Structures are given as C-alpha cells and as structure tokens.
Amino acid sequence: MKGAVVDVDGTVLRGETAIEGALEGIDALRDAGVRVVFFSNNPTMTSDALARRLKRAGVSLGDSTAFTSASLTARYIAENCASPAHVTGEEAVVEALENVGVDITDAPQEARTSVVSVDRRLRYDDIRDGYVAATNAEHYVCTDPDTVVPASDGYIPGSGAVEAAVSRAAGRQPVVVGKPSEVAAETVLDALGTPADETVFVGDRLDTDIALGRSVGAKTAVALTGVTTGDDLHVSENDGHRPDHVLDTFADVRDLL
Ligand SMILES: [Mg+2]
C-alpha cells in the first residue's frame, strides 16, 4: 500500500480530542512510508484550519495534506473551471479558491463559475445572487452533498439544502465535489499521487467514506469509532458500500500494511 485517505471526525478526532488508537495508526502508516491525506467533508474550514485542528489534538501532519470539501472543491475548480467564480457560501470557500489562484467576483452575472455551499448566515439576496450566477455561468459546482450535518443539538441544514434552493430556482444541477463523489475521490488521489489500487480509504461512515473509496476501486476500511457499529455491517441496505476491512480503532490500520 502506498497511500491512505483518512477521514477526520469519528476516525481520528472526536470533537477536539484524538480518538484512541489514532496516533498509533498514523505513526504506523508513516513508518511504513505510506503517504497520508486527511479529508473532511466540512466546507466551513480551510485546509489550514483543519491542519491546525489536527495538530492541536496531537496528530502530527508531517508532509501530509489536510483537505476539506472547500479546499478540494477549490482544487477541482482551479483545474477544470473558468475564472472568475462567484461564491454562495462561507469565507472558507472564498479563501480556499483564492489560495489556488481562482479570481472571485461579487457580481453574479459576471461569474464563469458558480459555487454553492452551506452558509450559516444565508439571506434571500444570497439565494438570488446564487441563482443569477448558476443560471449564467459555464460551470456550476457544489462543495459537498450533505443535506444535513450533525450539530451539538441534533442536525442542521448543510450545503445540499442551500444547493437545492439555488438549483431549483436555476433549473440546473451542479457538479458535486465532496464525499462520496467520484470527482472527490479522483481529485484527492491526484493530490496524493498514488494509484487507486494501492490506496486505502479509511473512515467511519459507509455511505460517504467507504462509498468514496469504492467509486474509484480503491481498498476501503471502516473504523468503528464513529457512526458505524458492527451491527450496521450486517444490514443489507449497506451492501452497496461494504468495506474491505473493519478496524476496531484506527490503530488496526497497521494490519493492512
Ligand atoms: Mg467521519
């Protein structure tokens, strides 16, 4: 194995703390010369912010990269879409695009790429601007498909909910980056520089992390430290995204080396 794409929440971090076994697992991969990227579907954080969060919890990044769906979307747009881009979303998406040299416009009618993402301060005018941009731009991209995301007191609307409003008005569907899209898997593999059949995708969710790896034919491993339990693995509705390996904690990744 040459590369590993590692989910963050529920796999190596719980809140701001490293999960048991996480640090040992990372060390084992590094010692074996495996290249590692961390990948979180959260589009409200830049990769720098995610890297700082990992470091605060004691996860040493070494030469690893930390991607959020914001930074991965920016990378996708820089390589595949035209500038300038208009953003319906939070500052992290704008920052991520600027970091890879994509010009940003506040004038939606001038956008050649329209980007939509969650915006926790969304107003009607933002939906209007998103609609104008999505209607006119050559490229229309959404950071991630999450319609709801976990919050401290249940669930809150995510990028998919904002995208639904803009798409419904514009009568158009975006390219969706973020897990579990094949676009995300290909972009993250390109960044990692390892072939799919020598890369393992590790995460705590079958419908995102495992589906992501399977979309490009990579090896997959579910860590039972987050949302997936041992019982879930026997539920037939999960047949479409059955992992190759089951890890009690991330430390068990050493058994795959
Ligand atoms: Mg997770």
mmCIF file of N, CA and C in Angstrom, residues 128-251:
data_model
loop_
_atom_site.group_PDB
_atom_site.id
_atom_site.type_symbol
_atom_site.label_atom_id
_atom_site.label_comp_id
_atom_site.label_asym_id
_atom_site.label_seq_id
_atom_site.Cartn_x
_atom_site.Cartn_y
_atom_site.Cartn_z
ATOM 1 N N ARG A 128 -30.728 34.728 -4.346
ATOM 2 C CA ARG A 128 -30.926 35.426 -5.624
ATOM 3 C C ARG A 128 -29.608 35.489 -6.404
ATOM 4 N N ASP A 129 -28.527 35.906 -5.751
ATOM 5 C CA ASP A 129 -27.231 36.007 -6.436
ATOM 6 C C ASP A 129 -26.755 34.631 -6.901
ATOM 7 N N GLY A 130 -26.946 33.625 -6.065
ATOM 8 C CA GLY A 130 -26.573 32.260 -6.440
ATOM 9 C C GLY A 130 -27.348 31.801 -7.662
ATOM 10 N N TYR A 131 -28.620 32.142 -7.690
ATOM 11 C CA TYR A 131 -29.481 31.796 -8.838
ATOM 12 C C TYR A 131 -28.981 32.475 -10.113
ATOM 13 N N VAL A 132 -28.639 33.773 -10.021
ATOM 14 C CA VAL A 132 -28.150 34.512 -11.194
ATOM 15 C C VAL A 132 -26.841 33.886 -11.682
ATOM 16 N N ALA A 133 -25.923 33.602 -10.746
ATOM 17 C CA ALA A 133 -24.638 33.021 -11.127
ATOM 18 C C ALA A 133 -24.822 31.631 -11.732
ATOM 19 N N ALA A 134 -25.618 30.793 -11.079
ATOM 20 C CA ALA A 134 -25.807 29.413 -11.559
ATOM 21 C C ALA A 134 -26.492 29.394 -12.911
ATOM 22 N N THR A 135 -27.339 30.391 -13.179
ATOM 23 C CA THR A 135 -28.052 30.453 -14.455
ATOM 24 C C THR A 135 -27.101 30.836 -15.595
ATOM 25 N N ASN A 136 -26.156 31.742 -15.314
ATOM 26 C CA ASN A 136 -25.334 32.322 -16.379
ATOM 27 C C ASN A 136 -23.960 31.685 -16.558
ATOM 28 N N ALA A 137 -23.401 31.131 -15.488
ATOM 29 C CA ALA A 137 -22.009 30.667 -15.548
ATOM 30 C C ALA A 137 -21.883 29.383 -16.377
ATOM 31 N N GLU A 138 -20.697 29.173 -16.971
ATOM 32 C CA GLU A 138 -20.449 27.924 -17.705
ATOM 33 C C GLU A 138 -20.405 26.725 -16.756
ATOM 34 N N HIS A 139 -19.840 26.962 -15.549
ATOM 35 C CA HIS A 139 -19.642 25.854 -14.610
ATOM 36 C C HIS A 139 -20.432 26.117 -13.336
ATOM 37 N N TYR A 140 -21.035 25.070 -12.819
ATOM 38 C CA TYR A 140 -21.837 25.179 -11.597
ATOM 39 C C TYR A 140 -21.402 24.032 -10.687
ATOM 40 N N VAL A 141 -20.891 24.379 -9.499
ATOM 41 C CA VAL A 141 -20.232 23.400 -8.622
ATOM 42 C C VAL A 141 -20.734 23.553 -7.190
ATOM 43 N N CYS A 142 -20.960 22.427 -6.517
ATOM 44 C CA CYS A 142 -21.339 22.455 -5.091
ATOM 45 C C CYS A 142 -20.240 21.760 -4.284
ATOM 46 N N THR A 143 -19.909 22.305 -3.111
ATOM 47 C CA THR A 143 -18.779 21.763 -2.345
ATOM 48 C C THR A 143 -18.997 20.343 -1.845
ATOM 49 N N ASP A 144 -20.222 20.006 -1.468
ATOM 50 C CA ASP A 144 -20.478 18.684 -0.876
ATOM 51 C C ASP A 144 -21.974 18.429 -0.886
ATOM 52 N N PRO A 145 -22.382 17.159 -0.837
ATOM 53 C CA PRO A 145 -23.805 16.844 -0.980
ATOM 54 C C PRO A 145 -24.592 16.794 0.334
ATOM 55 N N ASP A 146 -23.963 17.131 1.456
ATOM 56 C CA ASP A 146 -24.628 16.915 2.744
ATOM 57 C C ASP A 146 -25.860 17.811 2.923
ATOM 58 N N THR A 147 -27.035 17.197 2.946
ATOM 59 C CA THR A 147 -28.260 17.996 3.142
ATOM 60 C C THR A 147 -28.394 18.425 4.596
ATOM 61 N N VAL A 148 -27.973 17.571 5.513
ATOM 62 C CA VAL A 148 -27.904 17.950 6.928
ATOM 63 C C VAL A 148 -26.571 17.478 7.491
ATOM 64 N N VAL A 149 -26.107 18.175 8.517
ATOM 65 C CA VAL A 149 -24.855 17.777 9.180
ATOM 66 C C VAL A 149 -25.081 17.780 10.690
ATOM 67 N N PRO A 150 -24.349 16.927 11.425
ATOM 68 C CA PRO A 150 -24.551 16.861 12.867
ATOM 69 C C PRO A 150 -24.145 18.162 13.562
ATOM 70 N N ALA A 151 -24.913 18.551 14.553
ATOM 71 C CA ALA A 151 -24.583 19.716 15.378
ATOM 72 C C ALA A 151 -24.733 19.302 16.837
ATOM 73 N N SER A 152 -24.420 20.216 17.752
ATOM 74 C CA SER A 152 -24.439 19.838 19.165
ATOM 75 C C SER A 152 -25.831 19.402 19.630
ATOM 76 N N ASP A 153 -26.886 19.957 19.023
ATOM 77 C CA ASP A 153 -28.238 19.605 19.477
ATOM 78 C C ASP A 153 -29.060 18.954 18.370
ATOM 79 N N GLY A 154 -28.435 18.068 17.593
ATOM 80 C CA GLY A 154 -29.163 17.367 16.541
ATOM 81 C C GLY A 154 -28.528 17.631 15.187
ATOM 82 N N TYR A 155 -29.344 17.965 14.179
ATOM 83 C CA TYR A 155 -28.824 18.205 12.834
ATOM 84 C C TYR A 155 -29.181 19.613 12.361
ATOM 85 N N ILE A 156 -28.326 20.160 11.491
ATOM 86 C CA ILE A 156 -28.596 21.464 10.888
ATOM 87 C C ILE A 156 -28.447 21.341 9.372
ATOM 88 N N PRO A 157 -29.165 22.213 8.612
ATOM 89 C CA PRO A 157 -29.056 22.131 7.148
ATOM 90 C C PRO A 157 -27.629 22.355 6.677
ATOM 91 N N GLY A 158 -27.220 21.602 5.653
ATOM 92 C CA GLY A 158 -25.870 21.711 5.106
ATOM 93 C C GLY A 158 -25.876 22.239 3.674
ATOM 94 N N SER A 159 -24.762 22.024 2.977
ATOM 95 C CA SER A 159 -24.603 22.541 1.616
ATOM 96 C C SER A 159 -25.712 22.064 0.680
ATOM 97 N N GLY A 160 -26.122 20.807 0.843
ATOM 98 C CA GLY A 160 -27.139 20.255 -0.048
ATOM 99 C C GLY A 160 -28.452 21.004 0.033
ATOM 100 N N ALA A 161 -28.754 21.553 1.207
ATOM 101 C CA ALA A 161 -30.001 22.306 1.382
ATOM 102 C C ALA A 161 -29.916 23.659 0.671
ATOM 103 N N VAL A 162 -28.755 24.318 0.762
ATOM 104 C CA VAL A 162 -28.560 25.602 0.067
ATOM 105 C C VAL A 162 -28.554 25.363 -1.445
ATOM 106 N N GLU A 163 -27.842 24.312 -1.835
ATOM 107 C CA GLU A 163 -27.761 23.968 -3.268
ATOM 108 C C GLU A 163 -29.143 23.679 -3.837
ATOM 109 N N ALA A 164 -30.004 23.021 -3.042
ATOM 110 C CA ALA A 164 -31.343 22.684 -3.522
ATOM 111 C C ALA A 164 -32.129 23.950 -3.855
ATOM 112 N N ALA A 165 -32.011 24.979 -3.015
ATOM 113 C CA ALA A 165 -32.733 26.235 -3.257
ATOM 114 C C ALA A 165 -32.245 26.902 -4.547
ATOM 115 N N VAL A 166 -30.914 26.975 -4.695
ATOM 116 C CA VAL A 166 -30.334 27.642 -5.877
ATOM 117 C C VAL A 166 -30.635 26.826 -7.140
ATOM 118 N N SER A 167 -30.452 25.510 -7.047
ATOM 119 C CA SER A 167 -30.665 24.650 -8.216
ATOM 120 C C SER A 167 -32.120 24.666 -8.668
ATOM 121 N N ARG A 168 -33.023 24.682 -7.689
ATOM 122 C CA ARG A 168 -34.454 24.674 -8.025
ATOM 123 C C ARG A 168 -34.820 25.939 -8.781
ATOM 124 N N ALA A 169 -34.252 27.078 -8.324
ATOM 125 C CA ALA A 169 -34.532 28.349 -8.990
ATOM 126 C C ALA A 169 -33.900 28.371 -10.381
ATOM 127 N N ALA A 170 -32.662 27.884 -10.460
ATOM 128 C CA ALA A 170 -31.925 27.970 -11.727
ATOM 129 C C ALA A 170 -32.303 26.859 -12.705
ATOM 130 N N GLY A 171 -32.948 25.813 -12.212
ATOM 131 C CA GLY A 171 -33.297 24.693 -13.086
ATOM 132 C C GLY A 171 -32.073 23.983 -13.626
ATOM 133 N N ARG A 172 -31.073 23.799 -12.748
ATOM 134 C CA ARG A 172 -29.799 23.223 -13.184
ATOM 135 C C ARG A 172 -29.162 22.459 -12.028
ATOM 136 N N GLN A 173 -28.470 21.371 -12.350
ATOM 137 C CA GLN A 173 -27.804 20.573 -11.318
ATOM 138 C C GLN A 173 -26.293 20.796 -11.342
ATOM 139 N N PRO A 174 -25.658 20.966 -10.183
ATOM 140 C CA PRO A 174 -24.211 21.216 -10.152
ATOM 141 C C PRO A 174 -23.383 19.933 -10.222
ATOM 142 N N VAL A 175 -22.098 20.093 -10.501
ATOM 143 C CA VAL A 175 -21.122 19.042 -10.212
ATOM 144 C C VAL A 175 -20.922 19.093 -8.705
ATOM 145 N N VAL A 176 -21.108 17.975 -8.017
ATOM 146 C CA VAL A 176 -20.965 17.972 -6.567
ATOM 147 C C VAL A 176 -19.619 17.352 -6.195
ATOM 148 N N VAL A 177 -18.754 18.147 -5.568
ATOM 149 C CA VAL A 177 -17.474 17.642 -5.079
ATOM 150 C C VAL A 177 -17.747 17.161 -3.644
ATOM 151 N N GLY A 178 -16.741 16.752 -2.889
ATOM 152 C CA GLY A 178 -17.015 16.248 -1.540
ATOM 153 C C GLY A 178 -17.412 14.791 -1.581
ATOM 154 N N LYS A 179 -17.297 14.142 -0.447
ATOM 155 C CA LYS A 179 -17.645 12.727 -0.358
ATOM 156 C C LYS A 179 -19.133 12.553 -0.605
ATOM 157 N N PRO A 180 -19.610 11.490 -1.251
ATOM 158 C CA PRO A 180 -18.823 10.371 -1.773
ATOM 159 C C PRO A 180 -18.601 10.454 -3.281
ATOM 160 N N SER A 181 -18.486 11.654 -3.851
ATOM 161 C CA SER A 181 -18.447 11.755 -5.311
ATOM 162 C C SER A 181 -17.140 11.196 -5.882
ATOM 163 N N GLU A 182 -17.262 10.675 -7.095
ATOM 164 C CA GLU A 182 -16.097 10.172 -7.808
ATOM 165 C C GLU A 182 -15.135 11.329 -8.102
ATOM 166 N N VAL A 183 -15.712 12.526 -8.336
ATOM 167 C CA VAL A 183 -14.881 13.722 -8.552
ATOM 168 C C VAL A 183 -13.964 13.939 -7.347
ATOM 169 N N ALA A 184 -14.515 13.794 -6.145
ATOM 170 C CA ALA A 184 -13.719 13.973 -4.924
ATOM 171 C C ALA A 184 -12.643 12.905 -4.828
ATOM 172 N N ALA A 185 -13.024 11.667 -5.098
ATOM 173 C CA ALA A 185 -12.063 10.564 -4.987
ATOM 174 C C ALA A 185 -10.917 10.755 -5.968
ATOM 175 N N GLU A 186 -11.245 11.169 -7.192
ATOM 176 C CA GLU A 186 -10.196 11.361 -8.204
ATOM 177 C C GLU A 186 -9.301 12.549 -7.855
ATOM 178 N N THR A 187 -9.919 13.638 -7.349
ATOM 179 C CA THR A 187 -9.137 14.832 -7.007
ATOM 180 C C THR A 187 -8.204 14.542 -5.837
ATOM 181 N N VAL A 188 -8.690 13.795 -4.848
ATOM 182 C CA VAL A 188 -7.871 13.501 -3.679
ATOM 183 C C VAL A 188 -6.740 12.519 -4.054
ATOM 184 N N LEU A 189 -7.026 11.578 -4.949
ATOM 185 C CA LEU A 189 -5.981 10.649 -5.407
ATOM 186 C C LEU A 189 -4.908 11.385 -6.201
ATOM 187 N N ASP A 190 -5.347 12.335 -7.007
ATOM 188 C CA ASP A 190 -4.413 13.141 -7.797
ATOM 189 C C ASP A 190 -3.483 13.918 -6.864
ATOM 190 N N ALA A 191 -4.040 14.452 -5.787
ATOM 191 C CA ALA A 191 -3.241 15.213 -4.819
ATOM 192 C C ALA A 191 -2.269 14.286 -4.081
ATOM 193 N N LEU A 192 -2.741 13.082 -3.794
ATOM 194 C CA LEU A 192 -1.923 12.121 -3.058
ATOM 195 C C LEU A 192 -0.830 11.544 -3.949
ATOM 196 N N GLY A 193 -1.155 11.389 -5.236
ATOM 197 C CA GLY A 193 -0.179 10.885 -6.198
ATOM 198 C C GLY A 193 0.038 9.386 -6.129
ATOM 199 N N THR A 194 -0.949 8.662 -5.618
ATOM 200 C CA THR A 194 -0.840 7.204 -5.577
ATOM 201 C C THR A 194 -1.989 6.586 -6.368
ATOM 202 N N PRO A 195 -1.770 5.424 -7.005
ATOM 203 C CA PRO A 195 -2.846 4.797 -7.772
ATOM 204 C C PRO A 195 -3.936 4.229 -6.860
ATOM 205 N N ALA A 196 -5.172 4.193 -7.370
ATOM 206 C CA ALA A 196 -6.322 3.750 -6.564
ATOM 207 C C ALA A 196 -6.086 2.362 -5.959
ATOM 208 N N ASP A 197 -5.503 1.450 -6.751
ATOM 209 C CA ASP A 197 -5.387 0.074 -6.248
ATOM 210 C C ASP A 197 -4.253 -0.095 -5.223
ATOM 211 N N GLU A 198 -3.508 1.015 -4.975
ATOM 212 C CA GLU A 198 -2.512 0.949 -3.898
ATOM 213 C C GLU A 198 -2.814 1.963 -2.805
ATOM 214 N N THR A 199 -4.096 2.352 -2.745
ATOM 215 C CA THR A 199 -4.521 3.352 -1.765
ATOM 216 C C THR A 199 -5.694 2.792 -0.964
ATOM 217 N N VAL A 200 -5.697 3.049 0.341
ATOM 218 C CA VAL A 200 -6.829 2.641 1.176
ATOM 219 C C VAL A 200 -7.568 3.896 1.637
ATOM 220 N N PHE A 201 -8.900 3.836 1.585
ATOM 221 C CA PHE A 201 -9.747 4.915 2.087
ATOM 222 C C PHE A 201 -10.301 4.455 3.438
ATOM 223 N N VAL A 202 -10.041 5.244 4.485
ATOM 224 C CA VAL A 202 -10.467 4.863 5.827
ATOM 225 C C VAL A 202 -11.405 5.920 6.388
ATOM 226 N N GLY A 203 -12.527 5.480 6.977
ATOM 227 C CA GLY A 203 -13.447 6.431 7.591
ATOM 228 C C GLY A 203 -14.489 5.728 8.428
ATOM 229 N N ASP A 204 -15.329 6.502 9.095
ATOM 230 C CA ASP A 204 -16.324 5.898 9.985
ATOM 231 C C ASP A 204 -17.702 5.777 9.346
ATOM 232 N N ARG A 205 -17.880 6.293 8.120
ATOM 233 C CA ARG A 205 -19.213 6.240 7.506
ATOM 234 C C ARG A 205 -19.208 5.409 6.232
ATOM 235 N N LEU A 206 -20.156 4.464 6.145
ATOM 236 C CA LEU A 206 -20.244 3.603 4.964
ATOM 237 C C LEU A 206 -20.703 4.391 3.745
ATOM 238 N N ASP A 207 -21.703 5.281 3.924
ATOM 239 C CA ASP A 207 -22.313 5.947 2.762
ATOM 240 C C ASP A 207 -21.475 7.103 2.226
ATOM 241 N N THR A 208 -20.446 7.523 2.955
ATOM 242 C CA THR A 208 -19.574 8.586 2.430
ATOM 243 C C THR A 208 -18.147 8.066 2.256
ATOM 244 N N ASP A 209 -17.484 7.722 3.350
ATOM 245 C CA ASP A 209 -16.066 7.344 3.289
ATOM 246 C C ASP A 209 -15.837 6.071 2.478
ATOM 247 N N ILE A 210 -16.635 5.060 2.756
ATOM 248 C CA ILE A 210 -16.448 3.779 2.065
ATOM 249 C C ILE A 210 -16.925 3.884 0.622
ATOM 250 N N ALA A 211 -18.065 4.552 0.413
ATOM 251 C CA ALA A 211 -18.566 4.754 -0.954
ATOM 252 C C ALA A 211 -17.550 5.534 -1.789
ATOM 253 N N LEU A 212 -16.882 6.493 -1.164
ATOM 254 C CA LEU A 212 -15.860 7.309 -1.850
ATOM 255 C C LEU A 212 -14.749 6.418 -2.404
ATOM 256 N N GLY A 213 -14.197 5.564 -1.551
ATOM 257 C CA GLY A 213 -13.125 4.677 -1.977
ATOM 258 C C GLY A 213 -13.586 3.698 -3.041
ATOM 259 N N ARG A 214 -14.795 3.182 -2.850
ATOM 260 C CA ARG A 214 -15.313 2.193 -3.806
ATOM 261 C C ARG A 214 -15.547 2.798 -5.185
ATOM 262 N N SER A 215 -15.858 4.123 -5.222
ATOM 263 C CA SER A 215 -16.163 4.769 -6.511
ATOM 264 C C SER A 215 -14.962 4.733 -7.464
ATOM 265 N N VAL A 216 -13.755 4.607 -6.913
ATOM 266 C CA VAL A 216 -12.573 4.531 -7.785
ATOM 267 C C VAL A 216 -11.871 3.177 -7.673
ATOM 268 N N GLY A 217 -12.546 2.210 -7.038
ATOM 269 C CA GLY A 217 -11.989 0.859 -6.966
ATOM 270 C C GLY A 217 -10.818 0.718 -6.005
ATOM 271 N N ALA A 218 -10.744 1.643 -5.011
ATOM 272 C CA ALA A 218 -9.670 1.548 -4.014
ATOM 273 C C ALA A 218 -10.071 0.578 -2.904
ATOM 274 N N LYS A 219 -9.097 0.186 -2.090
ATOM 275 C CA LYS A 219 -9.391 -0.595 -0.891
ATOM 276 C C LYS A 219 -10.044 0.324 0.133
ATOM 277 N N THR A 220 -10.942 -0.247 0.958
ATOM 278 C CA THR A 220 -11.643 0.578 1.953
ATOM 279 C C THR A 220 -11.595 -0.097 3.317
ATOM 280 N N ALA A 221 -11.618 0.728 4.365
ATOM 281 C CA ALA A 221 -11.662 0.209 5.734
ATOM 282 C C ALA A 221 -12.536 1.122 6.575
ATOM 283 N N VAL A 222 -13.487 0.531 7.284
ATOM 284 C CA VAL A 222 -14.336 1.314 8.181
ATOM 285 C C VAL A 222 -13.756 1.234 9.591
ATOM 286 N N ALA A 223 -13.704 2.386 10.265
ATOM 287 C CA ALA A 223 -13.281 2.412 11.666
ATOM 288 C C ALA A 223 -14.543 2.491 12.532
ATOM 289 N N LEU A 224 -14.630 1.587 13.502
ATOM 290 C CA LEU A 224 -15.858 1.512 14.316
ATOM 291 C C LEU A 224 -15.822 2.480 15.506
ATOM 292 N N THR A 225 -15.184 3.636 15.296
ATOM 293 C CA THR A 225 -15.069 4.616 16.385
ATOM 294 C C THR A 225 -16.017 5.804 16.188
ATOM 295 N N GLY A 226 -16.853 5.732 15.130
ATOM 296 C CA GLY A 226 -17.758 6.850 14.849
ATOM 297 C C GLY A 226 -19.189 6.398 14.694
ATOM 298 N N VAL A 227 -19.818 6.727 13.549
ATOM 299 C CA VAL A 227 -21.259 6.470 13.395
ATOM 300 C C VAL A 227 -21.594 5.016 13.057
ATOM 301 N N THR A 228 -20.645 4.267 12.502
ATOM 302 C CA THR A 228 -20.954 2.884 12.102
ATOM 303 C C THR A 228 -20.672 1.911 13.244
ATOM 304 N N THR A 229 -21.644 1.019 13.493
ATOM 305 C CA THR A 229 -21.441 -0.009 14.509
ATOM 306 C C THR A 229 -21.260 -1.360 13.809
ATOM 307 N N GLY A 230 -20.795 -2.344 14.545
ATOM 308 C CA GLY A 230 -20.643 -3.689 13.993
ATOM 309 C C GLY A 230 -21.956 -4.205 13.418
ATOM 310 N N ASP A 231 -23.084 -3.844 14.047
ATOM 311 C CA ASP A 231 -24.397 -4.304 13.565
ATOM 312 C C ASP A 231 -24.714 -3.749 12.178
ATOM 313 N N ASP A 232 -24.308 -2.478 11.935
ATOM 314 C CA ASP A 232 -24.598 -1.859 10.630
ATOM 315 C C ASP A 232 -24.015 -2.668 9.476
ATOM 316 N N LEU A 233 -22.915 -3.369 9.750
ATOM 317 C CA LEU A 233 -22.228 -4.096 8.684
ATOM 318 C C LEU A 233 -23.040 -5.288 8.198
ATOM 319 N N HIS A 234 -24.039 -5.671 9.003
ATOM 320 C CA HIS A 234 -24.852 -6.829 8.614
ATOM 321 C C HIS A 234 -26.195 -6.409 8.016
ATOM 322 N N VAL A 235 -26.436 -5.078 7.923
ATOM 323 C CA VAL A 235 -27.713 -4.596 7.383
ATOM 324 C C VAL A 235 -27.622 -4.582 5.863
ATOM 325 N N SER A 236 -28.610 -5.226 5.198
ATOM 326 C CA SER A 236 -28.480 -5.434 3.751
ATOM 327 C C SER A 236 -28.483 -4.126 2.969
ATOM 328 N N GLU A 237 -29.097 -3.057 3.492
ATOM 329 C CA GLU A 237 -29.114 -1.798 2.739
ATOM 330 C C GLU A 237 -27.708 -1.205 2.597
ATOM 331 N N ASN A 238 -26.768 -1.723 3.388
ATOM 332 C CA ASN A 238 -25.390 -1.249 3.273
ATOM 333 C C ASN A 238 -24.561 -2.080 2.284
ATOM 334 N N ASP A 239 -25.220 -3.008 1.566
ATOM 335 C CA ASP A 239 -24.496 -3.903 0.662
ATOM 336 C C ASP A 239 -23.709 -3.139 -0.399
ATOM 337 N N GLY A 240 -24.260 -2.019 -0.842
ATOM 338 C CA GLY A 240 -23.610 -1.240 -1.903
ATOM 339 C C GLY A 240 -22.292 -0.634 -1.466
ATOM 340 N N HIS A 241 -22.105 -0.432 -0.155
ATOM 341 C CA HIS A 241 -20.834 0.123 0.287
ATOM 342 C C HIS A 241 -20.275 -0.658 1.471
ATOM 343 N N ARG A 242 -19.984 -1.895 1.171
ATOM 344 C CA ARG A 242 -19.398 -2.786 2.166
ATOM 345 C C ARG A 242 -17.879 -2.611 2.149
ATOM 346 N N PRO A 243 -17.276 -2.368 3.320
ATOM 347 C CA PRO A 243 -15.826 -2.136 3.339
ATOM 348 C C PRO A 243 -15.040 -3.444 3.184
ATOM 349 N N ASP A 244 -13.805 -3.321 2.709
ATOM 350 C CA ASP A 244 -12.930 -4.499 2.613
ATOM 351 C C ASP A 244 -12.424 -4.915 3.986
ATOM 352 N N HIS A 245 -12.262 -3.922 4.877
ATOM 353 C CA HIS A 245 -11.703 -4.206 6.197
ATOM 354 C C HIS A 245 -12.489 -3.467 7.279
ATOM 355 N N VAL A 246 -12.499 -4.057 8.477
ATOM 356 C CA VAL A 246 -13.155 -3.438 9.624
ATOM 357 C C VAL A 246 -12.094 -3.217 10.702
ATOM 358 N N LEU A 247 -11.987 -1.969 11.173
ATOM 359 C CA LEU A 247 -10.990 -1.635 12.192
ATOM 360 C C LEU A 247 -11.707 -1.258 13.486
ATOM 361 N N ASP A 248 -11.345 -1.911 14.586
ATOM 362 C CA ASP A 248 -11.949 -1.526 15.864
ATOM 363 C C ASP A 248 -11.577 -0.083 16.191
ATOM 364 N N THR A 249 -10.293 0.247 16.017
ATOM 365 C CA THR A 249 -9.856 1.646 16.090
ATOM 366 C C THR A 249 -8.871 1.849 14.948
ATOM 367 N N PHE A 250 -8.502 3.108 14.713
ATOM 368 C CA PHE A 250 -7.609 3.419 13.596
ATOM 369 C C PHE A 250 -6.252 2.727 13.743
ATOM 370 N N ALA A 251 -5.870 2.389 14.981
ATOM 371 C CA ALA A 251 -4.590 1.697 15.197
ATOM 372 C C ALA A 251 -4.506 0.402 14.383
#
